[in-house]
mmCIF file with all atom_site columns, N, CA, C and O in Angstrom:
data_model
loop_
_atom_site.group_PDB
_atom_site.id
_atom_site.type_symbol
_atom_site.label_atom_id
_atom_site.label_alt_id
_atom_site.label_comp_id
_atom_site.label_asym_id
_atom_site.label_entity_id
_atom_site.label_seq_id
_atom_site.pdbx_PDB_ins_code
_atom_site.Cartn_x
_atom_site.Cartn_y
_atom_site.Cartn_z
_atom_site.occupancy
_atom_site.B_iso_or_equiv
_atom_site.pdbx_formal_charge
_atom_site.auth_seq_id
_atom_site.auth_comp_id
_atom_site.auth_asym_id
_atom_site.auth_atom_id
_atom_site.pdbx_PDB_model_num
ATOM 1   N N  . MET A 1 1  ? 86.375 78.571  127.230 1.00 75.00 ? 1  MET A N  1
ATOM 2   C CA . MET A 1 1  ? 87.117 79.262  126.348 1.00 75.00 ? 1  MET A CA 1
ATOM 3   C C  . MET A 1 1  ? 87.545 80.378  125.973 1.00 75.00 ? 1  MET A C  1
ATOM 4   O O  . MET A 1 1  ? 87.818 81.461  125.909 1.00 75.00 ? 1  MET A O  1
ATOM 5   N N  . LYS A 1 2  ? 88.553 80.346  124.563 1.00 90.00 ? 2  LYS A N  1
ATOM 6   C CA . LYS A 1 2  ? 89.280 81.001  124.319 1.00 90.00 ? 2  LYS A CA 1
ATOM 7   C C  . LYS A 1 2  ? 89.431 81.415  122.990 1.00 90.00 ? 2  LYS A C  1
ATOM 8   O O  . LYS A 1 2  ? 88.434 81.351  122.109 1.00 90.00 ? 2  LYS A O  1
ATOM 9   N N  . ALA A 1 3  ? 89.228 83.524  123.314 1.00 93.00 ? 3  ALA A N  1
ATOM 10  C CA . ALA A 1 3  ? 89.290 83.725  121.490 1.00 93.00 ? 3  ALA A CA 1
ATOM 11  C C  . ALA A 1 3  ? 90.833 83.027  120.559 1.00 93.00 ? 3  ALA A C  1
ATOM 12  O O  . ALA A 1 3  ? 91.359 82.634  120.940 1.00 93.00 ? 3  ALA A O  1
ATOM 13  N N  . LYS A 1 4  ? 90.443 83.340  119.781 1.00 95.00 ? 4  LYS A N  1
ATOM 14  C CA . LYS A 1 4  ? 90.645 82.350  118.568 1.00 95.00 ? 4  LYS A CA 1
ATOM 15  C C  . LYS A 1 4  ? 92.226 83.687  118.273 1.00 95.00 ? 4  LYS A C  1
ATOM 16  O O  . LYS A 1 4  ? 92.652 82.873  117.864 1.00 95.00 ? 4  LYS A O  1
ATOM 17  N N  . PHE A 1 5  ? 91.641 84.739  118.809 1.00 97.00 ? 5  PHE A N  1
ATOM 18  C CA . PHE A 1 5  ? 93.108 86.016  117.936 1.00 97.00 ? 5  PHE A CA 1
ATOM 19  C C  . PHE A 1 5  ? 93.336 86.953  119.720 1.00 97.00 ? 5  PHE A C  1
ATOM 20  O O  . PHE A 1 5  ? 92.435 87.406  120.394 1.00 97.00 ? 5  PHE A O  1
ATOM 21  N N  . LYS A 1 6  ? 94.679 87.337  119.398 1.00 96.00 ? 6  LYS A N  1
ATOM 22  C CA . LYS A 1 6  ? 94.737 87.844  120.601 1.00 96.00 ? 6  LYS A CA 1
ATOM 23  C C  . LYS A 1 6  ? 95.151 89.679  120.075 1.00 96.00 ? 6  LYS A C  1
ATOM 24  O O  . LYS A 1 6  ? 95.491 90.055  118.487 1.00 96.00 ? 6  LYS A O  1
ATOM 25  N N  . ARG A 1 7  ? 95.180 89.994  120.508 1.00 97.00 ? 7  ARG A N  1
ATOM 26  C CA . ARG A 1 7  ? 95.321 91.640  120.368 1.00 97.00 ? 7  ARG A CA 1
ATOM 27  C C  . ARG A 1 7  ? 96.879 91.862  120.270 1.00 97.00 ? 7  ARG A C  1
ATOM 28  O O  . ARG A 1 7  ? 98.268 91.028  119.986 1.00 97.00 ? 7  ARG A O  1
ATOM 29  N N  . GLY A 1 8  ? 97.692 92.174  118.522 1.00 97.00 ? 8  GLY A N  1
ATOM 30  C CA . GLY A 1 8  ? 98.487 92.193  117.681 1.00 97.00 ? 8  GLY A CA 1
ATOM 31  C C  . GLY A 1 8  ? 98.451 91.277  116.470 1.00 97.00 ? 8  GLY A C  1
ATOM 32  O O  . GLY A 1 8  ? 99.386 91.587  115.850 1.00 97.00 ? 8  GLY A O  1
ATOM 33  N N  . ASP A 1 9  ? 97.603 90.632  117.124 1.00 98.00 ? 9  ASP A N  1
ATOM 34  C CA . ASP A 1 9  ? 97.211 89.491  115.598 1.00 98.00 ? 9  ASP A CA 1
ATOM 35  C C  . ASP A 1 9  ? 96.904 89.966  114.256 1.00 98.00 ? 9  ASP A C  1
ATOM 36  O O  . ASP A 1 9  ? 96.890 91.060  114.168 1.00 98.00 ? 9  ASP A O  1
ATOM 37  N N  . LYS A 1 10 ? 97.840 89.903  113.385 1.00 97.00 ? 10 LYS A N  1
ATOM 38  C CA . LYS A 1 10 ? 97.961 90.453  111.893 1.00 97.00 ? 10 LYS A CA 1
ATOM 39  C C  . LYS A 1 10 ? 96.917 89.412  112.127 1.00 97.00 ? 10 LYS A C  1
ATOM 40  O O  . LYS A 1 10 ? 97.256 88.011  111.277 1.00 97.00 ? 10 LYS A O  1
ATOM 41  N N  . VAL A 1 11 ? 96.226 89.994  110.453 1.00 97.00 ? 11 VAL A N  1
ATOM 42  C CA . VAL A 1 11 ? 94.989 89.272  109.637 1.00 97.00 ? 11 VAL A CA 1
ATOM 43  C C  . VAL A 1 11 ? 94.458 89.624  108.573 1.00 97.00 ? 11 VAL A C  1
ATOM 44  O O  . VAL A 1 11 ? 94.524 90.924  108.971 1.00 97.00 ? 11 VAL A O  1
ATOM 45  N N  . SER A 1 12 ? 93.019 89.522  107.721 1.00 97.00 ? 12 SER A N  1
ATOM 46  C CA . SER A 1 12 ? 93.131 89.932  106.856 1.00 97.00 ? 12 SER A CA 1
ATOM 47  C C  . SER A 1 12 ? 91.541 89.903  106.792 1.00 97.00 ? 12 SER A C  1
ATOM 48  O O  . SER A 1 12 ? 90.870 88.735  107.204 1.00 97.00 ? 12 SER A O  1
ATOM 49  N N  . LEU A 1 13 ? 90.574 90.550  105.841 1.00 95.00 ? 13 LEU A N  1
ATOM 50  C CA . LEU A 1 13 ? 89.596 90.622  106.544 1.00 95.00 ? 13 LEU A CA 1
ATOM 51  C C  . LEU A 1 13 ? 88.992 91.025  105.091 1.00 95.00 ? 13 LEU A C  1
ATOM 52  O O  . LEU A 1 13 ? 89.256 91.739  104.377 1.00 95.00 ? 13 LEU A O  1
ATOM 53  N N  . GLU A 1 14 ? 87.962 90.308  104.274 1.00 93.00 ? 14 GLU A N  1
ATOM 54  C CA . GLU A 1 14 ? 87.145 91.263  103.098 1.00 93.00 ? 14 GLU A CA 1
ATOM 55  C C  . GLU A 1 14 ? 85.547 92.405  103.765 1.00 93.00 ? 14 GLU A C  1
ATOM 56  O O  . GLU A 1 14 ? 85.025 91.174  104.835 1.00 93.00 ? 14 GLU A O  1
ATOM 57  N N  . TYR A 1 15 ? 86.226 93.089  103.408 1.00 88.00 ? 15 TYR A N  1
ATOM 58  C CA . TYR A 1 15 ? 84.636 94.228  103.854 1.00 88.00 ? 15 TYR A CA 1
ATOM 59  C C  . TYR A 1 15 ? 84.354 95.419  102.658 1.00 88.00 ? 15 TYR A C  1
ATOM 60  O O  . TYR A 1 15 ? 84.469 96.187  102.064 1.00 88.00 ? 15 TYR A O  1
ATOM 61  N N  . ASN A 1 16 ? 82.869 94.761  102.626 1.00 87.00 ? 16 ASN A N  1
ATOM 62  C CA . ASN A 1 16 ? 82.945 96.284  101.691 1.00 87.00 ? 16 ASN A CA 1
ATOM 63  C C  . ASN A 1 16 ? 82.371 95.465  100.481 1.00 87.00 ? 16 ASN A C  1
ATOM 64  O O  . ASN A 1 16 ? 83.384 96.534  98.923  1.00 87.00 ? 16 ASN A O  1
ATOM 65  N N  . GLY A 1 17 ? 83.473 94.457  99.677  1.00 90.00 ? 17 GLY A N  1
ATOM 66  C CA . GLY A 1 17 ? 83.504 93.775  98.582  1.00 90.00 ? 17 GLY A CA 1
ATOM 67  C C  . GLY A 1 17 ? 85.497 94.593  98.608  1.00 90.00 ? 17 GLY A C  1
ATOM 68  O O  . GLY A 1 17 ? 86.005 94.070  97.124  1.00 90.00 ? 17 GLY A O  1
ATOM 69  N N  . LYS A 1 18 ? 86.006 94.878  99.652  1.00 92.00 ? 18 LYS A N  1
ATOM 70  C CA . LYS A 1 18 ? 87.410 95.514  99.220  1.00 92.00 ? 18 LYS A CA 1
ATOM 71  C C  . LYS A 1 18 ? 88.108 94.536  100.612 1.00 92.00 ? 18 LYS A C  1
ATOM 72  O O  . LYS A 1 18 ? 87.659 93.864  101.788 1.00 92.00 ? 18 LYS A O  1
ATOM 73  N N  . SER A 1 19 ? 89.637 93.811  99.681  1.00 95.00 ? 19 SER A N  1
ATOM 74  C CA . SER A 1 19 ? 90.305 93.055  100.933 1.00 95.00 ? 19 SER A CA 1
ATOM 75  C C  . SER A 1 19 ? 91.261 93.818  101.761 1.00 95.00 ? 19 SER A C  1
ATOM 76  O O  . SER A 1 19 ? 91.189 95.342  101.417 1.00 95.00 ? 19 SER A O  1
ATOM 77  N N  . TYR A 1 20 ? 91.199 93.908  103.216 1.00 96.00 ? 20 TYR A N  1
ATOM 78  C CA . TYR A 1 20 ? 91.665 94.752  104.338 1.00 96.00 ? 20 TYR A CA 1
ATOM 79  C C  . TYR A 1 20 ? 93.207 93.533  105.177 1.00 96.00 ? 20 TYR A C  1
ATOM 80  O O  . TYR A 1 20 ? 93.033 92.751  104.934 1.00 96.00 ? 20 TYR A O  1
ATOM 81  N N  . ILE A 1 21 ? 94.178 94.619  105.570 1.00 97.00 ? 21 ILE A N  1
ATOM 82  C CA . ILE A 1 21 ? 95.024 93.903  106.136 1.00 97.00 ? 21 ILE A CA 1
ATOM 83  C C  . ILE A 1 21 ? 95.046 94.802  106.870 1.00 97.00 ? 21 ILE A C  1
ATOM 84  O O  . ILE A 1 21 ? 95.927 96.067  106.914 1.00 97.00 ? 21 ILE A O  1
ATOM 85  N N  . GLY A 1 22 ? 94.933 93.870  108.284 1.00 97.00 ? 22 GLY A N  1
ATOM 86  C CA . GLY A 1 22 ? 95.211 94.935  109.457 1.00 97.00 ? 22 GLY A CA 1
ATOM 87  C C  . GLY A 1 22 ? 95.871 94.114  111.197 1.00 97.00 ? 22 GLY A C  1
ATOM 88  O O  . GLY A 1 22 ? 96.520 93.113  110.838 1.00 97.00 ? 22 GLY A O  1
ATOM 89  N N  . GLU A 1 23 ? 95.355 94.768  111.855 1.00 97.00 ? 23 GLU A N  1
ATOM 90  C CA . GLU A 1 23 ? 95.928 93.782  113.189 1.00 97.00 ? 23 GLU A CA 1
ATOM 91  C C  . GLU A 1 23 ? 94.721 94.316  113.978 1.00 97.00 ? 23 GLU A C  1
ATOM 92  O O  . GLU A 1 23 ? 94.532 95.306  114.234 1.00 97.00 ? 23 GLU A O  1
ATOM 93  N N  . ILE A 1 24 ? 94.604 92.833  115.260 1.00 98.00 ? 24 ILE A N  1
ATOM 94  C CA . ILE A 1 24 ? 93.853 92.800  115.845 1.00 98.00 ? 24 ILE A CA 1
ATOM 95  C C  . ILE A 1 24 ? 94.410 94.111  117.504 1.00 98.00 ? 24 ILE A C  1
ATOM 96  O O  . ILE A 1 24 ? 94.989 94.463  117.616 1.00 98.00 ? 24 ILE A O  1
ATOM 97  N N  . TYR A 1 25 ? 93.190 95.042  116.973 1.00 97.00 ? 25 TYR A N  1
ATOM 98  C CA . TYR A 1 25 ? 93.400 96.123  118.235 1.00 97.00 ? 25 TYR A CA 1
ATOM 99  C C  . TYR A 1 25 ? 92.600 95.964  119.357 1.00 97.00 ? 25 TYR A C  1
ATOM 100 O O  . TYR A 1 25 ? 92.958 96.072  120.638 1.00 97.00 ? 25 TYR A O  1
ATOM 101 N N  . ILE A 1 26 ? 91.356 95.922  119.367 1.00 97.00 ? 26 ILE A N  1
ATOM 102 C CA . ILE A 1 26 ? 90.352 95.435  120.701 1.00 97.00 ? 26 ILE A CA 1
ATOM 103 C C  . ILE A 1 26 ? 90.148 93.901  120.444 1.00 97.00 ? 26 ILE A C  1
ATOM 104 O O  . ILE A 1 26 ? 89.394 93.539  118.962 1.00 97.00 ? 26 ILE A O  1
ATOM 105 N N  . VAL A 1 27 ? 89.966 92.895  121.701 1.00 97.00 ? 27 VAL A N  1
ATOM 106 C CA . VAL A 1 27 ? 89.192 91.832  122.210 1.00 97.00 ? 27 VAL A CA 1
ATOM 107 C C  . VAL A 1 27 ? 88.187 92.082  122.824 1.00 97.00 ? 27 VAL A C  1
ATOM 108 O O  . VAL A 1 27 ? 88.696 93.329  124.311 1.00 97.00 ? 27 VAL A O  1
ATOM 109 N N  . ASP A 1 28 ? 86.714 91.894  122.120 1.00 96.00 ? 28 ASP A N  1
ATOM 110 C CA . ASP A 1 28 ? 85.619 91.521  123.162 1.00 96.00 ? 28 ASP A CA 1
ATOM 111 C C  . ASP A 1 28 ? 85.448 90.616  122.987 1.00 96.00 ? 28 ASP A C  1
ATOM 112 O O  . ASP A 1 28 ? 84.859 90.007  122.408 1.00 96.00 ? 28 ASP A O  1
ATOM 113 N N  . ILE A 1 29 ? 84.762 90.226  124.190 1.00 96.00 ? 29 ILE A N  1
ATOM 114 C CA . ILE A 1 29 ? 83.759 88.545  124.608 1.00 96.00 ? 29 ILE A CA 1
ATOM 115 C C  . ILE A 1 29 ? 82.698 88.868  124.846 1.00 96.00 ? 29 ILE A C  1
ATOM 116 O O  . ILE A 1 29 ? 82.231 90.029  125.831 1.00 96.00 ? 29 ILE A O  1
ATOM 117 N N  . THR A 1 30 ? 81.809 88.762  123.886 1.00 95.00 ? 30 THR A N  1
ATOM 118 C CA . THR A 1 30 ? 80.135 89.400  124.305 1.00 95.00 ? 30 THR A CA 1
ATOM 119 C C  . THR A 1 30 ? 79.311 87.848  124.298 1.00 95.00 ? 30 THR A C  1
ATOM 120 O O  . THR A 1 30 ? 79.551 87.340  124.631 1.00 95.00 ? 30 THR A O  1
ATOM 121 N N  . PRO A 1 31 ? 78.055 87.695  124.742 1.00 95.00 ? 31 PRO A N  1
ATOM 122 C CA . PRO A 1 31 ? 77.233 86.306  124.664 1.00 95.00 ? 31 PRO A CA 1
ATOM 123 C C  . PRO A 1 31 ? 77.189 85.720  123.983 1.00 95.00 ? 31 PRO A C  1
ATOM 124 O O  . PRO A 1 31 ? 76.547 84.370  123.326 1.00 95.00 ? 31 PRO A O  1
ATOM 125 N N  . LYS A 1 32 ? 77.868 86.388  122.393 1.00 94.00 ? 32 LYS A N  1
ATOM 126 C CA . LYS A 1 32 ? 77.356 85.866  121.263 1.00 94.00 ? 32 LYS A CA 1
ATOM 127 C C  . LYS A 1 32 ? 78.792 85.123  121.057 1.00 94.00 ? 32 LYS A C  1
ATOM 128 O O  . LYS A 1 32 ? 78.851 84.854  119.637 1.00 94.00 ? 32 LYS A O  1
ATOM 129 N N  . GLY A 1 33 ? 80.329 85.758  121.671 1.00 95.00 ? 33 GLY A N  1
ATOM 130 C CA . GLY A 1 33 ? 81.315 84.861  121.912 1.00 95.00 ? 33 GLY A CA 1
ATOM 131 C C  . GLY A 1 33 ? 81.920 86.042  121.549 1.00 95.00 ? 33 GLY A C  1
ATOM 132 O O  . GLY A 1 33 ? 81.629 87.682  121.464 1.00 95.00 ? 33 GLY A O  1
ATOM 133 N N  . TYR A 1 34 ? 83.258 85.603  121.297 1.00 97.00 ? 34 TYR A N  1
ATOM 134 C CA . TYR A 1 34 ? 84.045 87.563  120.883 1.00 97.00 ? 34 TYR A CA 1
ATOM 135 C C  . TYR A 1 34 ? 83.989 87.988  120.045 1.00 97.00 ? 34 TYR A C  1
ATOM 136 O O  . TYR A 1 34 ? 84.376 87.347  118.001 1.00 97.00 ? 34 TYR A O  1
ATOM 137 N N  . ARG A 1 35 ? 84.191 89.297  120.081 1.00 97.00 ? 35 ARG A N  1
ATOM 138 C CA . ARG A 1 35 ? 84.124 90.265  118.009 1.00 97.00 ? 35 ARG A CA 1
ATOM 139 C C  . ARG A 1 35 ? 85.740 91.188  118.656 1.00 97.00 ? 35 ARG A C  1
ATOM 140 O O  . ARG A 1 35 ? 85.981 91.384  119.774 1.00 97.00 ? 35 ARG A O  1
ATOM 141 N N  . TYR A 1 36 ? 85.938 91.978  118.081 1.00 98.00 ? 36 TYR A N  1
ATOM 142 C CA . TYR A 1 36 ? 87.219 92.989  117.267 1.00 98.00 ? 36 TYR A CA 1
ATOM 143 C C  . TYR A 1 36 ? 87.072 93.333  117.006 1.00 98.00 ? 36 TYR A C  1
ATOM 144 O O  . TYR A 1 36 ? 86.097 93.780  116.034 1.00 98.00 ? 36 TYR A O  1
ATOM 145 N N  . ASP A 1 37 ? 87.559 94.617  117.276 1.00 98.00 ? 37 ASP A N  1
ATOM 146 C CA . ASP A 1 37 ? 88.180 95.755  115.925 1.00 98.00 ? 37 ASP A CA 1
ATOM 147 C C  . ASP A 1 37 ? 89.413 95.270  116.139 1.00 98.00 ? 37 ASP A C  1
ATOM 148 O O  . ASP A 1 37 ? 90.438 95.276  116.634 1.00 98.00 ? 37 ASP A O  1
ATOM 149 N N  . ILE A 1 38 ? 89.201 95.648  114.140 1.00 98.00 ? 38 ILE A N  1
ATOM 150 C CA . ILE A 1 38 ? 90.686 95.816  113.790 1.00 98.00 ? 38 ILE A CA 1
ATOM 151 C C  . ILE A 1 38 ? 91.258 97.146  113.518 1.00 98.00 ? 38 ILE A C  1
ATOM 152 O O  . ILE A 1 38 ? 89.993 97.712  111.751 1.00 98.00 ? 38 ILE A O  1
ATOM 153 N N  . MET A 1 39 ? 92.171 97.574  113.637 1.00 98.00 ? 39 MET A N  1
ATOM 154 C CA . MET A 1 39 ? 93.082 98.503  112.587 1.00 98.00 ? 39 MET A CA 1
ATOM 155 C C  . MET A 1 39 ? 93.628 97.575  111.975 1.00 98.00 ? 39 MET A C  1
ATOM 156 O O  . MET A 1 39 ? 95.164 96.886  111.599 1.00 98.00 ? 39 MET A O  1
ATOM 157 N N  . CYS A 1 40 ? 93.502 98.498  110.344 1.00 96.00 ? 40 CYS A N  1
ATOM 158 C CA . CYS A 1 40 ? 93.953 98.471  108.775 1.00 96.00 ? 40 CYS A CA 1
ATOM 159 C C  . CYS A 1 40 ? 94.794 99.015  108.357 1.00 96.00 ? 40 CYS A C  1
ATOM 160 O O  . CYS A 1 40 ? 94.004 100.983 108.791 1.00 96.00 ? 40 CYS A O  1
ATOM 161 N N  . SER A 1 41 ? 95.487 98.776  107.428 1.00 93.00 ? 41 SER A N  1
ATOM 162 C CA . SER A 1 41 ? 96.463 100.099 107.651 1.00 93.00 ? 41 SER A CA 1
ATOM 163 C C  . SER A 1 41 ? 96.611 99.877  105.253 1.00 93.00 ? 41 SER A C  1
ATOM 164 O O  . SER A 1 41 ? 97.171 100.599 104.905 1.00 93.00 ? 41 SER A O  1
ATOM 165 N N  . LYS A 1 42 ? 96.541 98.518  104.832 1.00 91.00 ? 42 LYS A N  1
ATOM 166 C CA . LYS A 1 42 ? 96.102 98.361  103.587 1.00 91.00 ? 42 LYS A CA 1
ATOM 167 C C  . LYS A 1 42 ? 94.988 97.846  103.118 1.00 91.00 ? 42 LYS A C  1
ATOM 168 O O  . LYS A 1 42 ? 94.179 97.242  104.157 1.00 91.00 ? 42 LYS A O  1
ATOM 169 N N  . PRO A 1 43 ? 94.019 98.671  102.670 1.00 90.00 ? 43 PRO A N  1
ATOM 170 C CA . PRO A 1 43 ? 94.648 99.633  101.340 1.00 90.00 ? 43 PRO A CA 1
ATOM 171 C C  . PRO A 1 43 ? 94.563 100.915 101.882 1.00 90.00 ? 43 PRO A C  1
ATOM 172 O O  . PRO A 1 43 ? 95.346 101.390 101.485 1.00 90.00 ? 43 PRO A O  1
ATOM 173 N N  . LYS A 1 44 ? 93.733 101.438 103.337 1.00 89.00 ? 44 LYS A N  1
ATOM 174 C CA . LYS A 1 44 ? 93.577 101.964 103.641 1.00 89.00 ? 44 LYS A CA 1
ATOM 175 C C  . LYS A 1 44 ? 93.929 102.002 104.955 1.00 89.00 ? 44 LYS A C  1
ATOM 176 O O  . LYS A 1 44 ? 93.116 101.187 105.630 1.00 89.00 ? 44 LYS A O  1
ATOM 177 N N  . LYS A 1 45 ? 94.733 102.726 105.837 1.00 95.00 ? 45 LYS A N  1
ATOM 178 C CA . LYS A 1 45 ? 94.099 103.077 107.358 1.00 95.00 ? 45 LYS A CA 1
ATOM 179 C C  . LYS A 1 45 ? 92.984 103.713 107.660 1.00 95.00 ? 45 LYS A C  1
ATOM 180 O O  . LYS A 1 45 ? 92.270 104.662 107.072 1.00 95.00 ? 45 LYS A O  1
ATOM 181 N N  . VAL A 1 46 ? 92.007 102.250 108.275 1.00 96.00 ? 46 VAL A N  1
ATOM 182 C CA . VAL A 1 46 ? 90.838 101.820 108.863 1.00 96.00 ? 46 VAL A CA 1
ATOM 183 C C  . VAL A 1 46 ? 89.800 101.367 109.983 1.00 96.00 ? 46 VAL A C  1
ATOM 184 O O  . VAL A 1 46 ? 91.368 100.211 109.597 1.00 96.00 ? 46 VAL A O  1
ATOM 185 N N  . LEU A 1 47 ? 90.003 101.967 111.276 1.00 97.00 ? 47 LEU A N  1
ATOM 186 C CA . LEU A 1 47 ? 88.744 100.690 111.957 1.00 97.00 ? 47 LEU A CA 1
ATOM 187 C C  . LEU A 1 47 ? 88.059 100.445 111.588 1.00 97.00 ? 47 LEU A C  1
ATOM 188 O O  . LEU A 1 47 ? 86.783 101.000 111.484 1.00 97.00 ? 47 LEU A O  1
ATOM 189 N N  . ILE A 1 48 ? 87.575 98.461  111.878 1.00 97.00 ? 48 ILE A N  1
ATOM 190 C CA . ILE A 1 48 ? 86.917 97.597  111.050 1.00 97.00 ? 48 ILE A CA 1
ATOM 191 C C  . ILE A 1 48 ? 86.207 97.130  113.343 1.00 97.00 ? 48 ILE A C  1
ATOM 192 O O  . ILE A 1 48 ? 87.052 96.742  113.278 1.00 97.00 ? 48 ILE A O  1
ATOM 193 N N  . LYS A 1 49 ? 85.344 98.098  113.463 1.00 97.00 ? 49 LYS A N  1
ATOM 194 C CA . LYS A 1 49 ? 84.621 97.497  114.564 1.00 97.00 ? 49 LYS A CA 1
ATOM 195 C C  . LYS A 1 49 ? 83.670 96.157  114.118 1.00 97.00 ? 49 LYS A C  1
ATOM 196 O O  . LYS A 1 49 ? 82.988 95.846  113.816 1.00 97.00 ? 49 LYS A O  1
ATOM 197 N N  . HIS A 1 50 ? 83.796 95.222  115.478 1.00 96.00 ? 50 HIS A N  1
ATOM 198 C CA . HIS A 1 50 ? 82.937 94.797  115.906 1.00 96.00 ? 50 HIS A CA 1
ATOM 199 C C  . HIS A 1 50 ? 82.391 93.741  114.740 1.00 96.00 ? 50 HIS A C  1
ATOM 200 O O  . HIS A 1 50 ? 81.931 92.872  114.049 1.00 96.00 ? 50 HIS A O  1
ATOM 201 N N  . VAL A 1 51 ? 83.765 92.511  114.543 1.00 97.00 ? 51 VAL A N  1
ATOM 202 C CA . VAL A 1 51 ? 83.719 90.980  113.359 1.00 97.00 ? 51 VAL A CA 1
ATOM 203 C C  . VAL A 1 51 ? 84.480 90.737  114.365 1.00 97.00 ? 51 VAL A C  1
ATOM 204 O O  . VAL A 1 51 ? 84.785 90.288  115.002 1.00 97.00 ? 51 VAL A O  1
ATOM 205 N N  . TYR A 1 52 ? 83.074 89.810  114.534 1.00 96.00 ? 52 TYR A N  1
ATOM 206 C CA . TYR A 1 52 ? 83.015 88.139  115.490 1.00 96.00 ? 52 TYR A CA 1
ATOM 207 C C  . TYR A 1 52 ? 84.209 87.301  114.832 1.00 96.00 ? 52 TYR A C  1
ATOM 208 O O  . TYR A 1 52 ? 83.807 87.821  113.518 1.00 96.00 ? 52 TYR A O  1
ATOM 209 N N  . GLU A 1 53 ? 84.131 86.443  115.804 1.00 95.00 ? 53 GLU A N  1
ATOM 210 C CA . GLU A 1 53 ? 85.401 85.578  115.492 1.00 95.00 ? 53 GLU A CA 1
ATOM 211 C C  . GLU A 1 53 ? 84.797 84.381  114.631 1.00 95.00 ? 53 GLU A C  1
ATOM 212 O O  . GLU A 1 53 ? 85.762 83.997  114.006 1.00 95.00 ? 53 GLU A O  1
ATOM 213 N N  . ASP A 1 54 ? 83.420 83.978  114.150 1.00 94.00 ? 54 ASP A N  1
ATOM 214 C CA . ASP A 1 54 ? 83.192 83.871  113.205 1.00 94.00 ? 54 ASP A CA 1
ATOM 215 C C  . ASP A 1 54 ? 82.947 84.106  111.824 1.00 94.00 ? 54 ASP A C  1
ATOM 216 O O  . ASP A 1 54 ? 82.934 83.225  111.225 1.00 94.00 ? 54 ASP A O  1
ATOM 217 N N  . ASP A 1 55 ? 83.238 85.049  111.706 1.00 95.00 ? 55 ASP A N  1
ATOM 218 C CA . ASP A 1 55 ? 82.932 85.720  110.205 1.00 95.00 ? 55 ASP A CA 1
ATOM 219 C C  . ASP A 1 55 ? 84.031 85.023  109.504 1.00 95.00 ? 55 ASP A C  1
ATOM 220 O O  . ASP A 1 55 ? 84.545 85.231  109.640 1.00 95.00 ? 55 ASP A O  1
ATOM 221 N N  . PRO A 1 56 ? 82.783 84.642  108.232 1.00 94.00 ? 56 PRO A N  1
ATOM 222 C CA . PRO A 1 56 ? 84.294 83.804  106.838 1.00 94.00 ? 56 PRO A CA 1
ATOM 223 C C  . PRO A 1 56 ? 85.211 84.350  106.911 1.00 94.00 ? 56 PRO A C  1
ATOM 224 O O  . PRO A 1 56 ? 86.458 84.180  106.229 1.00 94.00 ? 56 PRO A O  1
ATOM 225 N N  . ASN A 1 57 ? 84.725 85.468  106.460 1.00 94.00 ? 57 ASN A N  1
ATOM 226 C CA . ASN A 1 57 ? 85.899 86.179  105.787 1.00 94.00 ? 57 ASN A CA 1
ATOM 227 C C  . ASN A 1 57 ? 87.303 87.239  106.993 1.00 94.00 ? 57 ASN A C  1
ATOM 228 O O  . ASN A 1 57 ? 88.386 87.210  106.345 1.00 94.00 ? 57 ASN A O  1
ATOM 229 N N  . LEU A 1 58 ? 87.158 86.352  107.921 1.00 96.00 ? 58 LEU A N  1
ATOM 230 C CA . LEU A 1 58 ? 88.517 86.627  108.719 1.00 96.00 ? 58 LEU A CA 1
ATOM 231 C C  . LEU A 1 58 ? 89.747 85.679  109.009 1.00 96.00 ? 58 LEU A C  1
ATOM 232 O O  . LEU A 1 58 ? 89.242 84.479  109.267 1.00 96.00 ? 58 LEU A O  1
ATOM 233 N N  . ARG A 1 59 ? 90.693 85.928  108.903 1.00 96.00 ? 59 ARG A N  1
ATOM 234 C CA . ARG A 1 59 ? 91.690 85.226  108.424 1.00 96.00 ? 59 ARG A CA 1
ATOM 235 C C  . ARG A 1 59 ? 93.341 85.842  109.053 1.00 96.00 ? 59 ARG A C  1
ATOM 236 O O  . ARG A 1 59 ? 93.269 86.491  109.321 1.00 96.00 ? 59 ARG A O  1
ATOM 237 N N  . SER A 1 60 ? 93.861 84.646  109.471 1.00 96.00 ? 60 SER A N  1
ATOM 238 C CA . SER A 1 60 ? 94.769 85.128  109.529 1.00 96.00 ? 60 SER A CA 1
ATOM 239 C C  . SER A 1 60 ? 96.292 85.209  108.457 1.00 96.00 ? 60 SER A C  1
ATOM 240 O O  . SER A 1 60 ? 96.000 84.734  107.661 1.00 96.00 ? 60 SER A O  1
ATOM 241 N N  . CYS A 1 61 ? 96.484 86.165  108.685 1.00 91.00 ? 61 CYS A N  1
ATOM 242 C CA . CYS A 1 61 ? 98.292 86.298  108.061 1.00 91.00 ? 61 CYS A CA 1
ATOM 243 C C  . CYS A 1 61 ? 99.174 85.108  108.327 1.00 91.00 ? 61 CYS A C  1
ATOM 244 O O  . CYS A 1 61 ? 99.415 85.271  109.362 1.00 91.00 ? 61 CYS A O  1
#
């Protein structure tokens, strides 16, 4: 099983009704699959943690 994204990849996602753009900061493997911590820079700088690979809101930029 290979991760869909690697550290440094640019991604976008919707979180709490807002669109964020950032890059993969940490990649973890769990029994449920890969999950990512994403350091976002737009619209503001924030770290979004524990986003699973199969989340439909997670997309490549």
